[in-house]
Coordinates of C-alpha atoms in Angstrom, one line a residue:
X59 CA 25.3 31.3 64.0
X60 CA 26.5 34.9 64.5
X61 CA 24.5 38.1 63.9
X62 CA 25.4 41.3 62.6
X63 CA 22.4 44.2 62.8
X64 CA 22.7 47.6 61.0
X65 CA 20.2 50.5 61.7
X66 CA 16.8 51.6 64.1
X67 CA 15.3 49.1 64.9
X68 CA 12.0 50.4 64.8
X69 CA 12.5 50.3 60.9
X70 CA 10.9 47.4 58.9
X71 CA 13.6 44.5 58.7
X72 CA 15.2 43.1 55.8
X73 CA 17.4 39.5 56.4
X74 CA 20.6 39.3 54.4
X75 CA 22.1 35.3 53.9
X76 CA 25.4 34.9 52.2
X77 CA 26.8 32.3 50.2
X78 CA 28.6 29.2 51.0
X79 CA 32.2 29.9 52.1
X80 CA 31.4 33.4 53.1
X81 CA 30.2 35.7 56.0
X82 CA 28.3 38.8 56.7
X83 CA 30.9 40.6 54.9
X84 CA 29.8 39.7 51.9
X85 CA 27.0 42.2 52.4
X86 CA 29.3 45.1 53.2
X87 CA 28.7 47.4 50.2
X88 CA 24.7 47.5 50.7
X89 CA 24.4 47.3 54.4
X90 CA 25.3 50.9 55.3
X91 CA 22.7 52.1 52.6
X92 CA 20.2 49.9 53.3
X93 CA 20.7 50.9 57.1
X94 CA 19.2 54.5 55.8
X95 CA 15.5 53.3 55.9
X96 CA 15.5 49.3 57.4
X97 CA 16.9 47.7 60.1
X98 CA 19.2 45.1 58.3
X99 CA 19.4 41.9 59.8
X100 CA 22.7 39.7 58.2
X101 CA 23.7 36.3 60.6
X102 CA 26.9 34.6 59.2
X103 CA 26.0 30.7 59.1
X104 CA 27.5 28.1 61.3
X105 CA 30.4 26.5 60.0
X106 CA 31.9 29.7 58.3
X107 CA 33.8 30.6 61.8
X108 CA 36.0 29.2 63.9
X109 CA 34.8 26.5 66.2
X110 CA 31.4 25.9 64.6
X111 CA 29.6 23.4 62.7
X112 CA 27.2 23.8 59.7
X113 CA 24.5 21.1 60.9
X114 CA 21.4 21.2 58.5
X115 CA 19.2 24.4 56.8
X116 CA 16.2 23.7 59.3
X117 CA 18.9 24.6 62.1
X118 CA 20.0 27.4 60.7
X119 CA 16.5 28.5 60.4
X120 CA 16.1 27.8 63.7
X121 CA 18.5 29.6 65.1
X122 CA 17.3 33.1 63.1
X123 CA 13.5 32.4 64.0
X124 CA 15.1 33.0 67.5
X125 CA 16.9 35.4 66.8
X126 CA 14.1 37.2 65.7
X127 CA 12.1 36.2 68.8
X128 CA 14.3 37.2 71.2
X129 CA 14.8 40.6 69.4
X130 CA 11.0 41.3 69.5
X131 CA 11.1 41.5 64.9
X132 CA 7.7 39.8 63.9
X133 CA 7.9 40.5 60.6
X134 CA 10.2 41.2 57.6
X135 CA 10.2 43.4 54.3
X136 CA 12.7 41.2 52.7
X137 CA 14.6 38.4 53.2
X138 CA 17.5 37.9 50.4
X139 CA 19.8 35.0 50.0
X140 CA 22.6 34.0 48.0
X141 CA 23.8 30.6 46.3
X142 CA 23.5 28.4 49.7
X143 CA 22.5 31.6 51.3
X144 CA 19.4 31.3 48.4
X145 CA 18.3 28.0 49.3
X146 CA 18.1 29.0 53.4
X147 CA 16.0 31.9 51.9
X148 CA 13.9 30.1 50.2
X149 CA 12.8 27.6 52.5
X150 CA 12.5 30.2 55.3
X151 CA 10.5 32.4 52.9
X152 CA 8.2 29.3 52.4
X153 CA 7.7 28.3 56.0
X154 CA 6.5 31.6 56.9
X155 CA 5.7 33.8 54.3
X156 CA 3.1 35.2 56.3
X157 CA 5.5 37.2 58.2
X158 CA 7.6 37.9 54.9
X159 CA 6.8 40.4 52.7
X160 CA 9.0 39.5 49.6
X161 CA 11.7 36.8 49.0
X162 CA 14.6 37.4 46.5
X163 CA 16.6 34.3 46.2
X164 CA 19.8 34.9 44.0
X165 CA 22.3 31.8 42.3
X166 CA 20.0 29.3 44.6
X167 CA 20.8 25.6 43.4
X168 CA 17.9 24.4 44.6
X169 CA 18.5 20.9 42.7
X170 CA 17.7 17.1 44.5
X171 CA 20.3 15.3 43.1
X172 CA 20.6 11.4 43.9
X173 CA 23.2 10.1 46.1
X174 CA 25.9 9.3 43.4
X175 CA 25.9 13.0 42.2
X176 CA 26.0 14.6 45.7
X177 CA 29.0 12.1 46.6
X178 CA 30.8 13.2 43.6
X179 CA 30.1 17.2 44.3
X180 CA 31.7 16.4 48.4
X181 CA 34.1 14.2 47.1
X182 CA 35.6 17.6 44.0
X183 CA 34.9 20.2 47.0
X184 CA 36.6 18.1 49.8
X185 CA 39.2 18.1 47.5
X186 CA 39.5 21.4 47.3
X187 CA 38.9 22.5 50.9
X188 CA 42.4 20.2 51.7
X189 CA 44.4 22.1 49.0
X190 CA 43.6 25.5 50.4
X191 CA 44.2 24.1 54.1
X192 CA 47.5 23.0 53.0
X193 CA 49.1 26.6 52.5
X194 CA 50.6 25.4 49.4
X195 CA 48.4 26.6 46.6
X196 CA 46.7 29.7 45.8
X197 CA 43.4 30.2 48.0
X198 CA 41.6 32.0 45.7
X199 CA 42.8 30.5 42.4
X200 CA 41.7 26.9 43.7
X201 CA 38.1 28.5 44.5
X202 CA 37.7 29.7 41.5
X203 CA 38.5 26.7 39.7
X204 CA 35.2 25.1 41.3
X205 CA 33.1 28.2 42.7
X206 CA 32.3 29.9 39.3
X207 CA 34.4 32.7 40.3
X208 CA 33.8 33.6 43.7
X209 CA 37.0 32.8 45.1
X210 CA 37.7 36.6 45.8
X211 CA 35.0 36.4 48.7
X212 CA 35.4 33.0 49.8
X213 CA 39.4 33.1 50.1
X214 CA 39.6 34.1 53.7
X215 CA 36.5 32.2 55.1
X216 CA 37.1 28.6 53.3
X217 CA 39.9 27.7 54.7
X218 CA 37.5 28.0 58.6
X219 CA 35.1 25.4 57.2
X220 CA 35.5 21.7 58.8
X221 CA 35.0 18.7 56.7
X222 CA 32.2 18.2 58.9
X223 CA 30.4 21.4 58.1
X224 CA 31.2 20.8 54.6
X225 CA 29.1 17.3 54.7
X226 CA 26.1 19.0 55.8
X227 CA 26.5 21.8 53.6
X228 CA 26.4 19.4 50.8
X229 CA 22.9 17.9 51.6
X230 CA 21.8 21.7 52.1
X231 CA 22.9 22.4 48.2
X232 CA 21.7 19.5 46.6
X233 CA 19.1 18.0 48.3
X234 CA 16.3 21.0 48.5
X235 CA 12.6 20.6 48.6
X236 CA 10.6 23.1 46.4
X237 CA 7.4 24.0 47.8
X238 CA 4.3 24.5 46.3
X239 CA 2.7 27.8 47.0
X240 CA -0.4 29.7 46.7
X241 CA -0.5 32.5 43.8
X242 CA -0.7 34.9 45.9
X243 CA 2.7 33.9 47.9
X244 CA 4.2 32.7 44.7
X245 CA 4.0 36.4 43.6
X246 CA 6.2 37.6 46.3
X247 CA 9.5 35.3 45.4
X248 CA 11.7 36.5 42.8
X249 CA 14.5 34.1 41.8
X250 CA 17.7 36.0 40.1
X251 CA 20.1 33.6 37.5
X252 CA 22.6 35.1 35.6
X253 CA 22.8 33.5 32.1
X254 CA 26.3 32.0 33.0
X255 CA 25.2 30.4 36.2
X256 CA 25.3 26.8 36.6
X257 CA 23.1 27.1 39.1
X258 CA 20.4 28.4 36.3
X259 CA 19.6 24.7 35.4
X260 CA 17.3 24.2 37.9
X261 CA 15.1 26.8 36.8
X262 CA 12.6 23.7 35.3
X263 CA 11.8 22.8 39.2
X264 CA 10.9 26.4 39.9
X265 CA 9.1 27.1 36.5
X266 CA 5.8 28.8 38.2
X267 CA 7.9 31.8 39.7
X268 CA 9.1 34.5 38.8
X269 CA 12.4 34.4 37.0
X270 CA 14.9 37.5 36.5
X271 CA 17.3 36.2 34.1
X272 CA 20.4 38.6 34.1
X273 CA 22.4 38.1 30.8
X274 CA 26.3 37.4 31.3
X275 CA 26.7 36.7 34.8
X276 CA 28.0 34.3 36.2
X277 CA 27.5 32.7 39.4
X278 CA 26.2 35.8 41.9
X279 CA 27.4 38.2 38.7
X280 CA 25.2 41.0 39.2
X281 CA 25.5 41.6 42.9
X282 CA 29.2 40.7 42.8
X283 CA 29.9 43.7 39.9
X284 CA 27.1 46.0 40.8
X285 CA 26.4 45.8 44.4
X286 CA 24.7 48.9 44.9
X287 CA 22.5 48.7 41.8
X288 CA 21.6 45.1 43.1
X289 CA 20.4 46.5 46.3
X290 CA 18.2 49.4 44.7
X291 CA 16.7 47.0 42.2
X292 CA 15.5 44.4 44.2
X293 CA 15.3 45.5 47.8
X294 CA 14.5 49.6 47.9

């Protein structure tokens, strides 16, 4: 895992996770504003550079709970995750919410599919990882076809993720615990689905939180068109 940090450090922190076949640029058109009043935290995951390997969420989690050791941040205003990003979130959220102030967990597919359904998901995206690596079809059209869209992001980062990574990553989609929290923590998560979203159907496992339903968008729609007015609705 790489970090990128934007702003004083003295300021409260917020953590920024991106989606799956993306990095820390995927944050680019909130982090200089959101540099104004926190100090903006945003690691790009393992496996989404060269010469790494996406191993599990609790390592990833891991490896920012250091992070934020080492850099002396005991506690966060925010921390705000995306698709894959969304389920890291989450379960980070979860595990130490009493060092969170708020969670908002965007596009998260937090479903626990059996094993037949999670083969056939690694089996359509392994497909689709070895006709972008094969420099004979269009990156982003072939990401679109299976990523709701979002192959304008994940066209230059994609084609960096190992078949390796890409197994774990699986398990880390579709295989997600959801916790059961106190009122008073359950308060402090927001979960963000645009009406579009496949990723909306698992809204029945997380029926006792809050649910910001965004009409017409697609998978990450809102942040994706409106970046800015993502960033002042749900984190300033």
């Amino acid at each position: 895992m790489r970090f990128q940090t934007y702003g004083d450090k003295n300021n409260r922190a917020v953590l920024l996770i991106h989606t799956l076949f993306t990095n820390a640029d995927f944050f680019a058109p909130i982090t200089p504003m959101l540099a104004n009043d926190f100090y903006v935290i945003v690691p790009t995951l393992s496996g989404h550079y060269k010469n790494s390997t996406f191993i599990s969420t609790d390592d990833e989690i891991r490896q920012i709970k250091e992070f934020l050791s080492e850099n002396n941040v005991s506690s966060l205003y925010a921390v705000a995750g995306f698709s894959l990003g969304g389920n890291i979130a989450y379960d980070f959220f979860c595990n130490n919410s009493n060092m969170t102030e708020k969670a908002i967990i965007d596009s998260a597919p937090l479903f626990n599919f059996p094993g037949l359904v999670k083969n056939h998901f690694l089996k359509s995206y392994s497909k689709c990882l070895k006709k972008i690596k094969s420099g004979e079809h269009d990156v982003e059209k072939e990401l679109n076809k299976y990523f709701n869209g979002m192959g304008e992001h994940q066209k230059d980062i994609a084609p960096l993720v190992s078949q390796d990574s890409l197994n774990n990553l699986i398990g880390s989609c579709y295989n997600t615990k959801v916790y059961k929290l106190p009122q008073d923590k359950l308060k402090k998560v927001t979960f963000i689905y645009g009406s579009k979203d496949i990723a909306r159907l698992c809204k029945t496992r997380i029926k006792k939180y809050h649910i910001h339903k965004m009409k017409s968008y697609g998978h990450c729609g809102f942040y994706r068109e409106n970046p800015v007015a993502w960033a002042k609705q749900f984190i300033l």
